[in-house]
Amino acid sequence: MRLPVNHRLAWAGLLLAGTAGIAMARPDDTAGTTSVPSGPAADYPVTVGEPFTIGSSTWTPANQLNYDAVGYATVGGASLVGVSGAHKTLPLPSYAEVTSLETGHTILVRLVERGPMVNETLISLSDAAVRQLGLPAGTRSAVRVRRVNPPEMERAALRTGGTAPVRMDTPESLLKVLRRKLAEQAPLMPPPSTPPQMPAIPPAGALTAVPPSKVVDKPKVSEPKAPTPEVVEAEPAKKLPAAPLPKKPAAPPASVPPAPATPKPPKAPPVARTTNGSHVVQVAAFSTAERARKVAAQLGGQVSAAGKLWRVRLGPFADIKDASPALEKAKAAGYRDARIQRAD
């Protein structure tokens, strides 16, 4: 026996099933869209990038884990949000501790951009980073930049626009070493393919003499010879008129030539002192004072002690422009590592 079929109920069931299928299919409608990484995935992939040129300097980005340098920081553009910064060579993104050499305050910064596009500036900071560091807005400040690997909790805080806990202040003894390192850097930074390294404590950053085997086409500089003492020849004795011969005739006096004067060693040039200028040309540094004195005598420079080394310097000069001819003179003499730096 066949039961009557209610066609209206059948159509209603089909409609409900179709609606449920559409509702279940909605999550799959966005399967083709690109999602923005969040959480720890936002720090990957890490980009190093290709070398680039600013003026006459070529910068080569590198994934350097032990990066530690001193330089100057400026305020970056509007693209730097949160506690972030821009750096020329460190990977993007990466994290660094930035220390003010004025106050000693240290903060954690997320590096998200390549820059700043100025050779003499080490890092650009966002407005929030400058405020957290306690620096005056719109100024160029001395800082230390050290790459670190912070915990995920601090990474997440910077990724979401927050701030990481402030680090312990740097002691004054270390700040003095860092300020001295910054003062002895050349006004134009060295070839930036290898970032500058922190000096060992407590040397003053003196240069070491370049071994002759590593100098290419170094001109031979003749060293000054000690003056040859003049020898006065004795005049021949004059004949005396004939006279009665005594028992022991006295021999005619003969002029005796004076003993040759012993050449005195050259006096050590006076220690370089800053009196009328703020810049000097550091030619080289030597392990013996005698070698340093000879080079100073050749170039008309001065010798100063730096730990166990002896530095040869020219100057002081009022500014970099006045010191440039002396720098060329030192390089022409074969000291190609000579450089201009601020006087102590």
mmCIF file of N, CA and C in Angstrom, residues 61-104:
data_model
loop_
_atom_site.group_PDB
_atom_site.id
_atom_site.type_symbol
_atom_site.label_atom_id
_atom_site.label_comp_id
_atom_site.label_asym_id
_atom_site.label_seq_id
_atom_site.Cartn_x
_atom_site.Cartn_y
_atom_site.Cartn_z
ATOM 1 N N PRO A 61 74.437 44.828 2.711
ATOM 2 C CA PRO A 61 73.698 44.208 3.825
ATOM 3 C C PRO A 61 74.224 42.806 4.119
ATOM 4 N N ALA A 62 74.183 42.434 5.404
ATOM 5 C CA ALA A 62 74.679 41.120 5.825
ATOM 6 C C ALA A 62 73.934 40.686 7.081
ATOM 7 N N ASN A 63 73.769 39.384 7.218
ATOM 8 C CA ASN A 63 73.095 38.814 8.385
ATOM 9 C C ASN A 63 74.130 38.610 9.497
ATOM 10 N N GLN A 64 74.603 39.715 10.067
ATOM 11 C CA GLN A 64 75.657 39.685 11.080
ATOM 12 C C GLN A 64 75.035 39.611 12.471
ATOM 13 N N LEU A 65 75.281 38.499 13.152
ATOM 14 C CA LEU A 65 74.646 38.276 14.447
ATOM 15 C C LEU A 65 75.292 39.093 15.558
ATOM 16 N N ASN A 66 76.608 39.341 15.473
ATOM 17 C CA ASN A 66 77.308 40.050 16.553
ATOM 18 C C ASN A 66 77.522 41.521 16.230
ATOM 19 N N TYR A 67 76.616 42.133 15.490
ATOM 20 C CA TYR A 67 76.767 43.540 15.099
ATOM 21 C C TYR A 67 76.742 44.432 16.337
ATOM 22 N N ASP A 68 77.719 45.329 16.450
ATOM 23 C CA ASP A 68 77.823 46.236 17.596
ATOM 24 C C ASP A 68 78.602 47.464 17.121
ATOM 25 N N ALA A 69 77.945 48.622 17.018
ATOM 26 C CA ALA A 69 78.591 49.805 16.442
ATOM 27 C C ALA A 69 78.098 51.055 17.148
ATOM 28 N N VAL A 70 78.877 52.142 17.010
ATOM 29 C CA VAL A 70 78.491 53.448 17.518
ATOM 30 C C VAL A 70 78.389 54.409 16.351
ATOM 31 N N GLY A 71 77.521 55.411 16.489
ATOM 32 C CA GLY A 71 77.318 56.395 15.432
ATOM 33 C C GLY A 71 76.267 57.394 15.864
ATOM 34 N N TYR A 72 75.586 57.966 14.872
ATOM 35 C CA TYR A 72 74.578 58.987 15.160
ATOM 36 C C TYR A 72 73.209 58.523 14.683
ATOM 37 N N ALA A 73 72.175 58.927 15.435
ATOM 38 C CA ALA A 73 70.797 58.577 15.126
ATOM 39 C C ALA A 73 70.005 59.841 14.833
ATOM 40 N N THR A 74 69.077 59.735 13.889
ATOM 41 C CA THR A 74 68.174 60.831 13.564
ATOM 42 C C THR A 74 66.747 60.305 13.569
ATOM 43 N N VAL A 75 65.785 61.216 13.499
ATOM 44 C CA VAL A 75 64.371 60.839 13.455
ATOM 45 C C VAL A 75 64.006 60.509 12.023
ATOM 46 N N GLY A 76 63.389 59.329 11.818
ATOM 47 C CA GLY A 76 63.016 58.893 10.483
ATOM 48 C C GLY A 76 61.717 59.506 10.008
ATOM 49 N N GLY A 77 61.213 58.993 8.886
ATOM 50 C CA GLY A 77 59.998 59.509 8.285
ATOM 51 C C GLY A 77 58.738 58.933 8.897
ATOM 52 N N ALA A 78 57.601 59.289 8.266
ATOM 53 C CA ALA A 78 56.300 58.857 8.777
ATOM 54 C C ALA A 78 56.074 57.369 8.592
ATOM 55 N N SER A 79 56.865 56.711 7.736
ATOM 56 C CA SER A 79 56.686 55.278 7.520
ATOM 57 C C SER A 79 57.137 54.441 8.718
ATOM 58 N N LEU A 80 57.930 55.036 9.618
ATOM 59 C CA LEU A 80 58.369 54.322 10.817
ATOM 60 C C LEU A 80 57.317 54.522 11.912
ATOM 61 N N VAL A 81 56.593 53.458 12.228
ATOM 62 C CA VAL A 81 55.543 53.529 13.241
ATOM 63 C C VAL A 81 55.928 52.644 14.414
ATOM 64 N N GLY A 82 55.322 52.923 15.578
ATOM 65 C CA GLY A 82 55.671 52.171 16.770
ATOM 66 C C GLY A 82 57.108 52.438 17.167
ATOM 67 N N VAL A 83 57.708 51.495 17.878
ATOM 68 C CA VAL A 83 59.116 51.604 18.257
ATOM 69 C C VAL A 83 59.913 50.851 17.195
ATOM 70 N N SER A 84 60.285 51.548 16.126
ATOM 71 C CA SER A 84 60.940 50.920 14.991
ATOM 72 C C SER A 84 62.080 51.797 14.502
ATOM 73 N N GLY A 85 62.837 51.270 13.530
ATOM 74 C CA GLY A 85 63.977 52.009 13.008
ATOM 75 C C GLY A 85 64.360 51.529 11.626
ATOM 76 N N ALA A 86 65.284 52.278 10.998
ATOM 77 C CA ALA A 86 65.816 51.947 9.680
ATOM 78 C C ALA A 86 67.323 51.813 9.779
ATOM 79 N N HIS A 87 67.885 50.766 9.145
ATOM 80 C CA HIS A 87 69.330 50.501 9.203
ATOM 81 C C HIS A 87 69.818 50.089 7.816
ATOM 82 N N LYS A 88 71.116 50.367 7.536
ATOM 83 C CA LYS A 88 71.645 50.139 6.195
ATOM 84 C C LYS A 88 71.984 48.680 5.917
ATOM 85 N N THR A 89 72.473 47.939 6.900
ATOM 86 C CA THR A 89 73.034 46.612 6.604
ATOM 87 C C THR A 89 72.381 45.459 7.351
ATOM 88 N N LEU A 90 71.720 45.682 8.463
ATOM 89 C CA LEU A 90 71.138 44.572 9.220
ATOM 90 C C LEU A 90 69.905 44.020 8.502
ATOM 91 N N PRO A 91 69.580 42.726 8.690
ATOM 92 C CA PRO A 91 68.422 42.126 8.002
ATOM 93 C C PRO A 91 67.122 42.798 8.421
ATOM 94 N N LEU A 92 66.095 42.623 7.568
ATOM 95 C CA LEU A 92 64.772 43.182 7.830
ATOM 96 C C LEU A 92 63.748 42.058 7.775
ATOM 97 N N PRO A 93 62.918 41.876 8.844
ATOM 98 C CA PRO A 93 63.040 42.613 10.107
ATOM 99 C C PRO A 93 64.080 41.963 11.010
ATOM 100 N N SER A 94 64.618 42.753 11.920
ATOM 101 C CA SER A 94 65.498 42.251 12.973
ATOM 102 C C SER A 94 65.363 43.183 14.163
ATOM 103 N N TYR A 95 66.023 42.842 15.269
ATOM 104 C CA TYR A 95 65.859 43.591 16.508
ATOM 105 C C TYR A 95 67.230 44.040 17.025
ATOM 106 N N ALA A 96 67.261 45.245 17.583
ATOM 107 C CA ALA A 96 68.523 45.808 18.089
ATOM 108 C C ALA A 96 68.245 46.625 19.347
ATOM 109 N N GLU A 97 69.222 46.620 20.239
ATOM 110 C CA GLU A 97 69.170 47.495 21.400
ATOM 111 C C GLU A 97 69.902 48.784 21.064
ATOM 112 N N VAL A 98 69.232 49.915 21.258
ATOM 113 C CA VAL A 98 69.797 51.234 20.964
ATOM 114 C C VAL A 98 70.041 51.950 22.288
ATOM 115 N N THR A 99 71.289 52.392 22.510
ATOM 116 C CA THR A 99 71.691 53.058 23.749
ATOM 117 C C THR A 99 72.075 54.496 23.456
ATOM 118 N N SER A 100 71.536 55.428 24.209
ATOM 119 C CA SER A 100 71.930 56.827 24.099
ATOM 120 C C SER A 100 73.257 57.027 24.821
ATOM 121 N N LEU A 101 74.254 57.583 24.124
ATOM 122 C CA LEU A 101 75.546 57.842 24.751
ATOM 123 C C LEU A 101 75.509 59.086 25.627
ATOM 124 N N GLU A 102 74.382 59.784 25.644
ATOM 125 C CA GLU A 102 74.233 60.964 26.500
ATOM 126 C C GLU A 102 73.612 60.598 27.844
ATOM 127 N N THR A 103 72.530 59.801 27.801
ATOM 128 C CA THR A 103 71.810 59.467 29.034
ATOM 129 C C THR A 103 72.097 58.057 29.534
ATOM 130 N N GLY A 104 72.557 57.161 28.649
ATOM 131 C CA GLY A 104 72.774 55.774 29.044
ATOM 132 C C GLY A 104 71.532 54.916 28.955
#
